[in-house]
């Protein structure tokens, strides 16, 4: 059982480059989320999607965009990466939008130089 | 936005000791959850709490939803090496749809 699959596992990126982090779930969950994890700050919500075809902004959305063309996939795009976007990014899903019971992927470590 | 204060930030204990950590907020929360993150992995849900005063156990773990709805604690009894990791509290503020996470408690165990 795969659950949530994220790719790439890690990436070093030059500032100004465009980058897409991929996330796929096989649990048929309605809601999906992107978080970033930074030391001392915990997990902060970037964007979310309550159901396929809809997206919403989280706590720290600037510089990021998402799309939800279908139930399974929820890619996160950095249009023009900056060093402050160096972080570990976690994709998560939940059966519904109103449950706090999230299932997380293993993370994508991104370094922007 | 909403903030959760999680403490302590880190703990260094001996194997076999009991552990206690907590989260507090200045506002009311409808849901409290506790997650654990092992090194190099994503967080995994340990316990979910949905009612004020609720006390729930999961093996050696016990968590409570504070009666004021502004706090929660997690206790780990008789710690073992595999308890090492980062523990996050998370809560859903009253009137909000999305979770807020605490800063995490990093647990280190000396054998």
XYZ file of C-alpha atoms in Angstrom, chain B residues 2 19 22 29 37-40 54 70-71 76-77 79-80 87-88 91 98-99 107:
21
model
C -3.850 31.017 15.304
C 7.505 11.765 29.283
C 1.761 19.867 26.213
C -9.994 24.521 19.765
C 7.648 12.193 13.113
C 10.490 9.695 12.838
C 13.749 10.927 11.303
C 13.476 11.260 7.531
C -11.576 13.435 26.665
C -7.356 25.616 25.092
C -4.811 22.923 25.846
C 4.448 8.544 27.197
C 5.047 5.952 29.880
C 9.942 5.238 27.222
C 11.815 2.957 24.823
C 6.102 15.022 18.476
C 3.662 17.587 17.108
C -5.581 21.568 16.638
C -7.776 23.797 8.815
C -5.374 22.499 11.408
C 12.552 13.606 22.162
